[in-house]
Amino acid sequence: MFLSSYALYHNCPMTWQLRQKARVFLAGTLWGSLFGVVITLSLQEQYAIAYQKPSEIPSKEGNSDLLERKCKQVGYPSLDNIRVTSSYVSAFSPFLRTSLWVMEYVSHDNEASSPVGTRSKSSFYKDPDIIDTFRASNTDYRDGAELGLSRGHLAPAQMHTQTQKEMDETFNLSLNIVPQLMSTNGCDWFRLEKMVKNLSKKYNETWIVTGPAFIPNEYGNESENQKQKVWKTEFTLIGEKRVAVPTHLFKVVLGKQASLGSKYHCAAFLLPNSPIPDELPMTKYQIDVEELEGLTGLRFFPELRYTDAQRNSIEKGHPLALSTFQSPVKWKDMCKESVCEGGYASFSKMYRHLSKMQSAKSIVELDELWSEAQALGYATRLKKDYETLKDAMLETSQDMQS
Amino acid sequence: MFLSSYALYHNCPMTWQLRQKARVFLAGTLWGSLFGVVITLSLQEQYAIAYQKPSEIPSKEGNSDLLERKCKQVGYPSLDNIRVTSSYVSAFSPFLRTSLWVMEYVSHDNEASSPVGTRSKSSFYKDPDIIDTFRASNTDYRDGAELGLSRGHLAPAQMHTQTQKEMDETFNLSLNIVPQLMSTNGCDWFRLEKMVKNLSKKYNETWIVTGPAFIPNEYGNESENQKQKVWKTEFTLIGEKRVAVPTHLFKVVLGKQASLGSKYHCAAFLLPNSPIPDELPMTKYQIDVEELEGLTGLRFFPELRYTDAQRNSIEKGHPLALSTFQSPVKWKDMCKESVCEGGYASFSKMYRHLSKMQSAKSIVELDELWSEAQALGYATRLKKDYETLKDAMLETSQDMQS
């Protein structure tokens, strides 16, 4: 450019000054344009950072930013009414008045040296941000107590002891609690929680999804001629707000370990929300993840199961591209790689005994079990349960006689 | 760039000609910078259009862009698995294997002069984009036929006659169909659809939300001593894929009219998915919108019910800010402003008669109604229903004897 200007300056005698000016102006324009583009782009980069999506702005509430990022990395099981607390991510269902699922992320790198959260300082509370129509309260659960139901944690309190705030949040009645049979809550569900806590120590990173399930029963297949398959889903609702009592509860665990070449291990468990009188190995409750998906309508860790083509179609705005989801699952059976077993707590034996009482088929059997309970020293705690069970049995036998 | 040009101009010992050149170059740089900024911004605008969020890209598929915009204007009842077709917006539920709701928008301004869609050219089809686990097929509904269930449209085919494509889309088995009792589908539900079509002609704009409901029954209140309230939700599932059969179906209509100062009128209806032997005024099925919300877990037309503070808290990333949703509803009861009544179709009388047969309490009563049906000329169509009903009754009476 400069060279040609120089040539022009020497070779054009007539209007050389005018030509010269035009050339220099053009050169300036070109340099200026480049400058304009660069300055605009660099200013816009600053602008873009200030206006990024809210979900990407780092949260000020402890670990909730890390939690959200890590959970999104493997994918949420559903997308409506998502709430991120310090302890867990929850998908609230206004229909059930409980969560559809709760997701936890555990990495022992981030643990405080001395946990401070204690259960005695926490209490169950109504969610302040849910409209009254859909909001469960302690009163609803009090009604459930007469059916042997307790306030069952989805994300266990004992997994969130880092701060008192984290533990407190596990007592949110809408986001983390479901009506759960006391005998299951205190016994086999507790075993499962203990097992998952042990498993989480074996992996660099662990994701846990827990939630209620509403499993149908097949019916009408007694007559041989009946060809069609018909199922019935049936569940109880408690309290003024009609909180749904799940027929089952599930837990899906995903572990990732650097020493395994960052491979994933996975296992899903489904426990009934009804009395479990016998102790069984935890693997008896293991269920195929895909089968659990069919039963719950949820999709577990979808991000790990996309292919590039699928992700591309999602980015193009295709809602879920579910039909092309059939990619090979990239995880191994956790219970074949690690030991899936959780020990009893000392109080668990009492809840096992309660399960046996709840499963009693006659008043005679119930009374025998009650004598045993007294001998074992459970009399004080189980007296009310015994009386409620006996009253219900007496009522049923009267109904059958009348 | 500016600085160096400026320095060059003032500080360097230069000839007049060189100074002149520098001055012209500086002017060129200024113009060029401006040009650079303008060209960058205008190019980026084009770029931005190509890369904006998928939902904001104008759709090429007929009215779906208008539909989406108009439905978002009043708000979706839930946010997971949203699908926008040419005819309706749908929220697919993988748990139910049907939609949670379907939303239509009607404005007679946009109607073609001569509708071309005809029902005979459409057929029920499996959704190609839903994973097989959650996808209903015609086989599932064939199983349901033995229970008197038909493939009930949520968005009625007759409301989407503008193009054949629009009508076809109402036959999507996952997004727009639920198992509905034939006698209700052909009779009172048809009346409701006819009524809503009439209502939509009275307003400039109409929004219609239709969906399945699963209403619990109160139980255990027979004994006077029982204080707690306990409900039970019970529903059937049909076919290999276990498609949920709703206990009820609902429809919510919202009308806006410029002549009313752009005020909204609204009405909600809840019809049982069980035989309705008697003709009742349509208003007998009217239900308070808030009550329907409690029963379905959905929130109808939430955008009309936000205050500025609420919208602000939503924009700040707070998921739904439900607690502060309690703003006064801005609509009037549609059925007090317009006539809520829909006429029978000629075939409706036959379905009313089927309802009576389905409600028969004894074989004698059923046989009497069957004689009537024959006299009325319904023999060919209702023979199979009569036989199925009688078989079921005979089986039940045998069970009771054994």
Short mmCIF file of C-alpha atoms in Angstrom, two decimals, chain B residues 19-395:
data_model
loop_
_atom_site.label_atom_id
_atom_site.label_comp_id
_atom_site.label_asym_id
_atom_site.label_seq_id
_atom_site.Cartn_x
_atom_site.Cartn_y
_atom_site.Cartn_z
CA ARG B 19 2.25 16.16 7.01
CA GLN B 20 -0.52 16.42 4.48
CA LYS B 21 -0.33 12.66 3.90
CA ALA B 22 -0.44 11.90 7.61
CA ARG B 23 -3.47 14.17 8.06
CA VAL B 24 -5.31 12.45 5.23
CA PHE B 25 -4.30 9.05 6.62
CA LEU B 26 -5.69 10.01 10.06
CA ALA B 27 -8.98 11.12 8.52
CA GLY B 28 -9.11 7.79 6.66
CA THR B 29 -8.42 5.93 9.90
CA LEU B 30 -11.33 7.69 11.64
CA TRP B 31 -13.76 6.96 8.85
CA GLY B 32 -12.47 3.39 8.64
CA SER B 33 -12.94 2.82 12.36
CA LEU B 34 -16.53 3.97 12.17
CA PHE B 35 -17.04 1.76 9.13
CA GLY B 36 -15.43 -1.16 10.97
CA VAL B 37 -17.74 -0.80 13.98
CA VAL B 38 -20.82 -0.51 11.76
CA ILE B 39 -19.90 -3.46 9.55
CA THR B 40 -19.04 -5.65 12.58
CA LEU B 41 -22.32 -4.86 14.32
CA SER B 42 -24.41 -5.41 11.21
CA LEU B 43 -22.69 -8.70 10.43
CA GLN B 44 -23.17 -9.80 14.02
CA GLU B 45 -26.86 -9.04 13.81
CA GLN B 46 -27.17 -11.54 10.99
CA TYR B 47 -25.03 -13.96 12.96
CA ALA B 48 -27.23 -13.45 16.00
CA ILE B 49 -30.36 -14.31 14.05
CA ALA B 50 -28.78 -17.54 12.91
CA TYR B 51 -27.66 -18.46 16.42
CA GLN B 52 -30.47 -17.23 18.64
CA LYS B 53 -32.27 -19.66 20.93
CA PRO B 54 -34.10 -22.38 18.99
CA SER B 55 -37.49 -21.42 20.43
CA GLU B 56 -37.09 -17.92 19.04
CA ILE B 57 -36.29 -18.97 15.49
CA PRO B 58 -39.38 -18.40 13.38
CA SER B 59 -40.70 -21.81 12.49
CA LYS B 60 -41.23 -22.76 8.91
CA GLU B 61 -44.05 -25.08 9.87
CA GLY B 62 -47.20 -23.05 9.37
CA ASN B 63 -48.58 -21.43 12.49
CA SER B 64 -46.37 -23.08 15.11
CA ASP B 65 -44.37 -19.90 15.70
CA LEU B 66 -47.50 -17.84 16.30
CA LEU B 67 -48.91 -20.68 18.44
CA GLU B 68 -45.81 -20.84 20.63
CA ARG B 69 -45.60 -17.08 21.05
CA LYS B 70 -49.28 -16.77 21.91
CA CYS B 71 -49.23 -19.67 24.38
CA LYS B 72 -46.12 -18.33 26.13
CA GLN B 73 -47.88 -14.98 26.39
CA VAL B 74 -50.40 -16.48 28.86
CA GLY B 75 -47.96 -19.10 30.19
CA TYR B 76 -47.56 -22.89 30.04
CA PRO B 77 -49.10 -24.96 32.88
CA SER B 78 -45.80 -26.90 33.32
CA LEU B 79 -42.39 -26.76 31.65
CA ASP B 80 -40.96 -30.25 31.08
CA ASN B 81 -40.98 -32.05 27.71
CA ILE B 82 -42.68 -29.24 25.81
CA ARG B 83 -43.43 -29.95 22.13
CA VAL B 84 -44.79 -27.41 19.69
CA THR B 85 -46.66 -28.78 16.66
CA SER B 86 -48.56 -26.84 14.00
CA SER B 87 -51.82 -27.40 15.89
CA TYR B 88 -51.03 -27.40 19.60
CA VAL B 89 -48.35 -27.22 22.31
CA SER B 90 -48.05 -30.40 24.36
CA ALA B 91 -46.28 -31.38 27.62
CA PHE B 92 -45.51 -35.08 27.26
CA SER B 93 -45.38 -37.14 30.47
CA PRO B 94 -43.09 -40.19 30.21
CA PHE B 95 -44.72 -41.49 33.41
CA LEU B 96 -48.30 -41.39 32.08
CA ARG B 97 -47.30 -42.21 28.44
CA THR B 98 -49.72 -39.40 27.50
CA SER B 99 -49.52 -35.63 27.71
CA LEU B 100 -50.03 -33.78 30.96
CA TRP B 101 -51.81 -31.10 28.94
CA VAL B 102 -52.29 -29.80 25.42
CA MET B 103 -52.70 -26.10 24.67
CA GLU B 104 -54.47 -24.61 21.66
CA TYR B 105 -54.75 -21.03 20.46
CA VAL B 106 -57.65 -19.88 18.30
CA SER B 107 -57.91 -16.58 16.49
CA HIS B 108 -60.40 -16.43 13.66
CA ASP B 109 -58.29 -13.72 11.99
CA ASN B 110 -55.81 -16.36 10.95
CA GLU B 111 -58.25 -18.84 9.50
CA ALA B 112 -57.99 -19.90 5.89
CA SER B 113 -61.12 -19.27 3.89
CA SER B 114 -61.55 -22.90 2.98
CA PRO B 115 -60.30 -25.53 5.43
CA VAL B 116 -58.77 -28.55 3.73
CA GLY B 117 -57.98 -31.05 6.50
CA THR B 118 -60.25 -34.08 6.53
CA ARG B 119 -60.44 -36.75 9.20
CA SER B 120 -60.59 -39.64 6.74
CA LYS B 121 -57.08 -38.87 5.52
CA SER B 122 -55.59 -38.92 9.05
CA SER B 123 -54.63 -41.95 11.11
CA PHE B 124 -53.34 -42.48 14.64
CA TYR B 125 -49.55 -42.79 14.72
CA LYS B 126 -46.65 -43.45 17.10
CA ASP B 127 -44.53 -40.39 17.84
CA PRO B 128 -41.20 -40.85 16.04
CA ASP B 129 -39.23 -38.82 18.60
CA ILE B 130 -40.12 -40.59 21.84
CA ILE B 131 -38.07 -43.47 23.17
CA ASP B 132 -39.84 -46.82 22.93
CA THR B 133 -40.03 -47.27 26.75
CA PHE B 134 -42.44 -44.35 27.05
CA ARG B 135 -44.19 -44.48 23.67
CA ALA B 136 -47.84 -45.49 23.26
CA SER B 137 -48.87 -47.41 20.15
CA ASN B 138 -52.14 -48.48 18.55
CA THR B 139 -51.58 -51.95 20.06
CA ASP B 140 -51.80 -50.50 23.58
CA TYR B 141 -55.11 -48.87 22.70
CA ARG B 142 -56.40 -52.08 21.13
CA ASP B 143 -56.00 -53.68 24.58
CA GLY B 144 -57.97 -50.78 26.02
CA ALA B 145 -60.85 -51.29 23.58
CA GLU B 146 -62.01 -54.32 25.59
CA LEU B 147 -62.59 -51.95 28.51
CA GLY B 148 -64.71 -49.68 26.30
CA LEU B 149 -61.82 -47.23 25.88
CA SER B 150 -61.19 -45.27 22.69
CA ARG B 151 -58.35 -43.03 21.53
CA GLY B 152 -59.60 -39.69 22.85
CA HIS B 153 -58.26 -36.47 21.29
CA LEU B 154 -57.12 -33.74 23.68
CA ALA B 155 -56.94 -31.07 20.94
CA PRO B 156 -60.00 -32.05 18.84
CA ALA B 157 -59.34 -32.91 15.19
CA GLN B 158 -62.25 -30.71 14.14
CA MET B 159 -60.55 -27.60 15.54
CA HIS B 160 -57.57 -28.13 13.22
CA THR B 161 -58.86 -28.32 9.69
CA GLN B 162 -56.76 -25.52 8.18
CA THR B 163 -54.27 -27.92 6.62
CA GLN B 164 -54.09 -31.69 6.42
CA LYS B 165 -50.81 -31.54 8.37
CA GLU B 166 -52.48 -29.72 11.27
CA MET B 167 -55.24 -32.30 11.43
CA ASP B 168 -52.78 -35.20 11.10
CA GLU B 169 -50.83 -33.94 14.11
CA THR B 170 -53.88 -34.25 16.34
CA PHE B 171 -53.60 -38.04 15.79
CA ASN B 172 -50.19 -38.28 17.53
CA LEU B 173 -50.67 -41.10 20.09
CA SER B 174 -48.16 -39.69 22.58
CA LEU B 175 -48.80 -35.96 22.36
CA ASN B 176 -52.56 -35.65 21.88
CA ILE B 177 -54.34 -38.91 22.74
CA VAL B 178 -55.54 -40.39 26.05
CA PRO B 179 -57.57 -43.54 26.76
CA GLN B 180 -61.13 -42.21 26.97
CA LEU B 181 -64.38 -44.10 27.48
CA MET B 182 -66.13 -44.29 24.10
CA SER B 183 -69.51 -43.37 25.57
CA THR B 184 -68.09 -40.15 27.10
CA ASN B 185 -65.93 -39.35 24.07
CA GLY B 186 -68.90 -39.61 21.72
CA CYS B 187 -71.41 -37.86 23.93
CA ASP B 188 -70.70 -35.33 26.70
CA TRP B 189 -67.05 -34.71 25.83
CA PHE B 190 -68.19 -34.05 22.27
CA ARG B 191 -70.75 -31.58 23.64
CA LEU B 192 -67.98 -29.83 25.56
CA GLU B 193 -65.80 -29.62 22.43
CA LYS B 194 -68.72 -28.22 20.43
CA MET B 195 -69.40 -25.67 23.16
CA VAL B 196 -65.75 -24.53 23.24
CA LYS B 197 -65.77 -24.16 19.45
CA ASN B 198 -68.85 -21.93 19.75
CA LEU B 199 -67.27 -19.94 22.58
CA SER B 200 -64.08 -19.41 20.59
CA LYS B 201 -66.14 -17.61 17.92
CA LYS B 202 -67.31 -15.06 20.48
CA TYR B 203 -63.79 -13.92 21.37
CA ASN B 204 -60.98 -12.32 19.40
CA GLU B 205 -58.55 -14.79 20.91
CA THR B 206 -59.11 -18.06 22.74
CA TRP B 207 -56.69 -20.33 24.60
CA ILE B 208 -57.75 -23.88 25.47
CA VAL B 209 -55.88 -26.25 27.81
CA THR B 210 -57.03 -29.89 27.83
CA GLY B 211 -55.66 -32.85 29.74
CA PRO B 212 -56.11 -35.97 31.81
CA ALA B 213 -56.82 -35.86 35.58
CA PHE B 214 -56.32 -38.46 38.28
CA ILE B 215 -58.76 -37.65 41.05
CA PRO B 216 -58.48 -39.43 44.40
CA ASN B 217 -61.42 -40.81 46.39
CA GLU B 218 -61.78 -40.17 50.09
CA TYR B 219 -61.96 -43.35 52.12
CA GLY B 220 -61.89 -44.67 55.67
CA ASN B 221 -64.29 -42.05 56.96
CA GLU B 222 -67.07 -44.51 57.68
CA SER B 223 -66.22 -44.92 61.33
CA GLU B 224 -67.01 -41.80 63.31
CA ASN B 225 -63.87 -41.98 65.42
CA GLN B 226 -61.53 -41.66 62.46
CA LYS B 227 -60.21 -38.15 62.49
CA GLN B 228 -57.58 -38.15 59.78
CA LYS B 229 -58.46 -37.63 56.14
CA VAL B 230 -57.16 -40.33 53.81
CA TRP B 231 -57.60 -40.45 50.05
CA LYS B 232 -56.72 -43.06 47.50
CA THR B 233 -55.81 -42.44 43.87
CA GLU B 234 -56.51 -45.39 41.63
CA PHE B 235 -56.15 -45.68 37.89
CA THR B 236 -55.86 -48.38 35.25
CA LEU B 237 -53.02 -48.73 32.74
CA ILE B 238 -53.52 -50.34 29.36
CA GLY B 239 -51.33 -52.25 26.95
CA GLU B 240 -47.74 -53.42 26.94
CA LYS B 241 -46.53 -49.85 27.49
CA ARG B 242 -48.94 -49.26 30.40
CA VAL B 243 -50.68 -46.14 29.17
CA ALA B 244 -52.41 -44.42 32.12
CA VAL B 245 -56.21 -44.25 31.91
CA PRO B 246 -57.27 -40.96 33.51
CA THR B 247 -60.18 -40.97 35.96
CA HIS B 248 -61.31 -37.62 34.54
CA LEU B 249 -60.54 -35.18 31.71
CA PHE B 250 -60.39 -31.41 32.06
CA LYS B 251 -60.65 -28.44 29.74
CA VAL B 252 -59.88 -24.81 30.62
CA VAL B 253 -60.95 -22.04 28.25
CA LEU B 254 -59.65 -18.48 28.27
CA GLY B 255 -61.19 -15.81 26.03
CA LYS B 256 -59.97 -12.28 25.32
CA GLN B 257 -62.03 -9.67 23.58
CA ALA B 258 -60.94 -6.19 22.50
CA SER B 259 -64.49 -4.84 22.88
CA LEU B 260 -64.36 -5.77 26.57
CA GLY B 261 -61.29 -3.59 27.09
CA SER B 262 -59.09 -6.63 26.47
CA LYS B 263 -60.44 -8.30 29.58
CA TYR B 264 -60.23 -12.07 29.97
CA HIS B 265 -63.05 -14.55 30.56
CA CYS B 266 -62.24 -18.02 31.85
CA ALA B 267 -63.98 -21.31 32.67
CA ALA B 268 -62.75 -24.79 33.63
CA PHE B 269 -64.57 -28.09 33.18
CA LEU B 270 -63.92 -31.53 34.66
CA LEU B 271 -65.73 -34.57 33.23
CA PRO B 272 -65.46 -38.11 34.58
CA ASN B 273 -63.90 -40.75 32.35
CA SER B 274 -66.73 -43.06 33.39
CA PRO B 275 -70.28 -43.55 32.07
CA ILE B 276 -72.54 -40.46 32.19
CA PRO B 277 -76.07 -41.88 31.78
CA ASP B 278 -77.95 -38.59 32.23
CA GLU B 279 -77.77 -35.36 30.26
CA LEU B 280 -76.84 -32.47 32.51
CA PRO B 281 -76.25 -28.80 31.72
CA MET B 282 -72.58 -28.25 30.82
CA THR B 283 -72.19 -25.86 33.79
CA LYS B 284 -72.73 -28.84 36.12
CA TYR B 285 -69.22 -29.88 35.11
CA GLN B 286 -67.72 -26.46 35.70
CA ILE B 287 -64.98 -26.37 38.34
CA ASP B 288 -63.11 -23.55 40.01
CA VAL B 289 -59.75 -23.05 38.25
CA GLU B 290 -57.84 -23.04 41.56
CA GLU B 291 -59.54 -26.25 42.63
CA LEU B 292 -58.57 -27.90 39.34
CA GLU B 293 -55.00 -26.75 39.96
CA GLY B 294 -55.01 -28.52 43.32
CA LEU B 295 -56.23 -31.71 41.65
CA THR B 296 -53.85 -31.69 38.68
CA GLY B 297 -50.73 -29.98 40.03
CA LEU B 298 -50.85 -27.62 37.04
CA ARG B 299 -50.93 -23.82 37.03
CA PHE B 300 -53.19 -22.32 34.38
CA PHE B 301 -52.21 -19.14 32.49
CA PRO B 302 -49.58 -18.18 35.08
CA GLU B 303 -48.34 -15.17 33.05
CA LEU B 304 -51.68 -13.45 33.61
CA ARG B 305 -51.33 -13.96 37.34
CA TYR B 306 -47.83 -12.62 37.98
CA THR B 307 -47.25 -9.29 39.60
CA ASP B 308 -44.20 -7.28 38.52
CA ALA B 309 -42.36 -8.34 41.69
CA GLN B 310 -43.06 -11.98 40.91
CA ARG B 311 -41.86 -11.72 37.34
CA ASN B 312 -38.75 -9.99 38.64
CA SER B 313 -38.01 -12.81 41.07
CA ILE B 314 -38.50 -15.34 38.26
CA GLU B 315 -36.08 -13.46 36.05
CA LYS B 316 -33.57 -13.54 38.86
CA GLY B 317 -33.58 -17.29 38.50
CA HIS B 318 -35.93 -18.18 41.33
CA PRO B 319 -37.63 -21.27 39.93
CA LEU B 320 -41.32 -20.49 40.26
CA ALA B 321 -41.69 -18.13 43.19
CA LEU B 322 -44.92 -19.95 43.89
CA SER B 323 -45.57 -18.46 47.32
CA THR B 324 -46.03 -15.01 45.88
CA PHE B 325 -48.36 -16.24 43.13
CA GLN B 326 -51.42 -15.23 45.11
CA SER B 327 -52.27 -12.20 42.98
CA PRO B 328 -55.92 -11.54 42.22
CA VAL B 329 -57.11 -13.46 39.19
CA LYS B 330 -57.73 -11.13 36.31
CA TRP B 331 -60.55 -12.97 34.59
CA LYS B 332 -64.31 -13.22 34.87
CA ASP B 333 -66.39 -16.41 34.89
CA MET B 334 -66.90 -17.15 31.19
CA CYS B 335 -70.16 -19.02 31.78
CA LYS B 336 -71.67 -15.95 33.44
CA GLU B 337 -70.66 -13.82 30.44
CA SER B 338 -71.43 -16.29 27.62
CA VAL B 339 -73.76 -19.25 27.20
CA CYS B 340 -71.91 -22.43 28.14
CA GLU B 341 -73.85 -25.08 26.31
CA GLY B 342 -73.01 -27.38 23.43
CA GLY B 343 -75.49 -29.31 21.31
CA TYR B 344 -75.62 -33.00 20.69
CA ALA B 345 -74.44 -34.60 17.47
CA SER B 346 -76.82 -37.08 15.88
CA PHE B 347 -74.60 -39.98 16.97
CA SER B 348 -74.43 -38.72 20.57
CA LYS B 349 -77.75 -40.33 21.47
CA MET B 350 -76.30 -43.74 20.75
CA TYR B 351 -73.36 -43.05 23.06
CA ARG B 352 -75.71 -41.84 25.79
CA HIS B 353 -77.49 -45.17 25.46
CA LEU B 354 -74.13 -46.97 25.73
CA SER B 355 -73.47 -45.01 28.94
CA LYS B 356 -76.76 -46.29 30.34
CA MET B 357 -75.77 -49.86 29.45
CA GLN B 358 -72.38 -49.36 31.11
CA SER B 359 -74.12 -48.06 34.25
CA ALA B 360 -76.54 -51.00 34.45
CA LYS B 361 -76.50 -52.61 37.90
CA SER B 362 -77.94 -56.01 36.97
CA ILE B 363 -78.07 -58.38 34.03
CA VAL B 364 -81.84 -57.83 33.86
CA GLU B 365 -81.36 -54.08 33.54
CA LEU B 366 -78.63 -54.55 30.94
CA ASP B 367 -80.85 -56.84 28.86
CA GLU B 368 -83.73 -54.35 28.97
CA LEU B 369 -81.42 -51.57 27.75
CA TRP B 370 -80.13 -53.86 25.03
CA SER B 371 -83.70 -54.47 23.79
CA GLU B 372 -84.17 -50.68 23.69
CA ALA B 373 -80.91 -50.32 21.79
CA GLN B 374 -82.11 -52.79 19.17
CA ALA B 375 -85.44 -50.97 18.83
CA LEU B 376 -83.59 -47.65 18.37
CA GLY B 377 -81.44 -49.12 15.58
CA TYR B 378 -78.14 -49.23 17.52
CA ALA B 379 -77.88 -53.05 17.37
CA THR B 380 -75.00 -53.26 14.87
CA ARG B 381 -72.80 -50.72 16.63
CA LEU B 382 -73.50 -51.64 20.25
CA LYS B 383 -73.66 -55.46 19.98
CA LYS B 384 -70.03 -56.01 20.92
CA ASP B 385 -70.23 -53.58 23.86
CA TYR B 386 -73.34 -55.37 25.12
CA GLU B 387 -71.61 -58.76 24.91
CA THR B 388 -68.46 -57.53 26.69
CA LEU B 389 -70.52 -55.91 29.45
CA LYS B 390 -72.65 -59.03 29.90
CA ASP B 391 -69.58 -61.31 30.00
CA ALA B 392 -68.00 -59.13 32.70
CA MET B 393 -71.24 -59.15 34.71
CA LEU B 394 -71.57 -62.92 34.46
CA GLU B 395 -67.96 -63.32 35.61
#
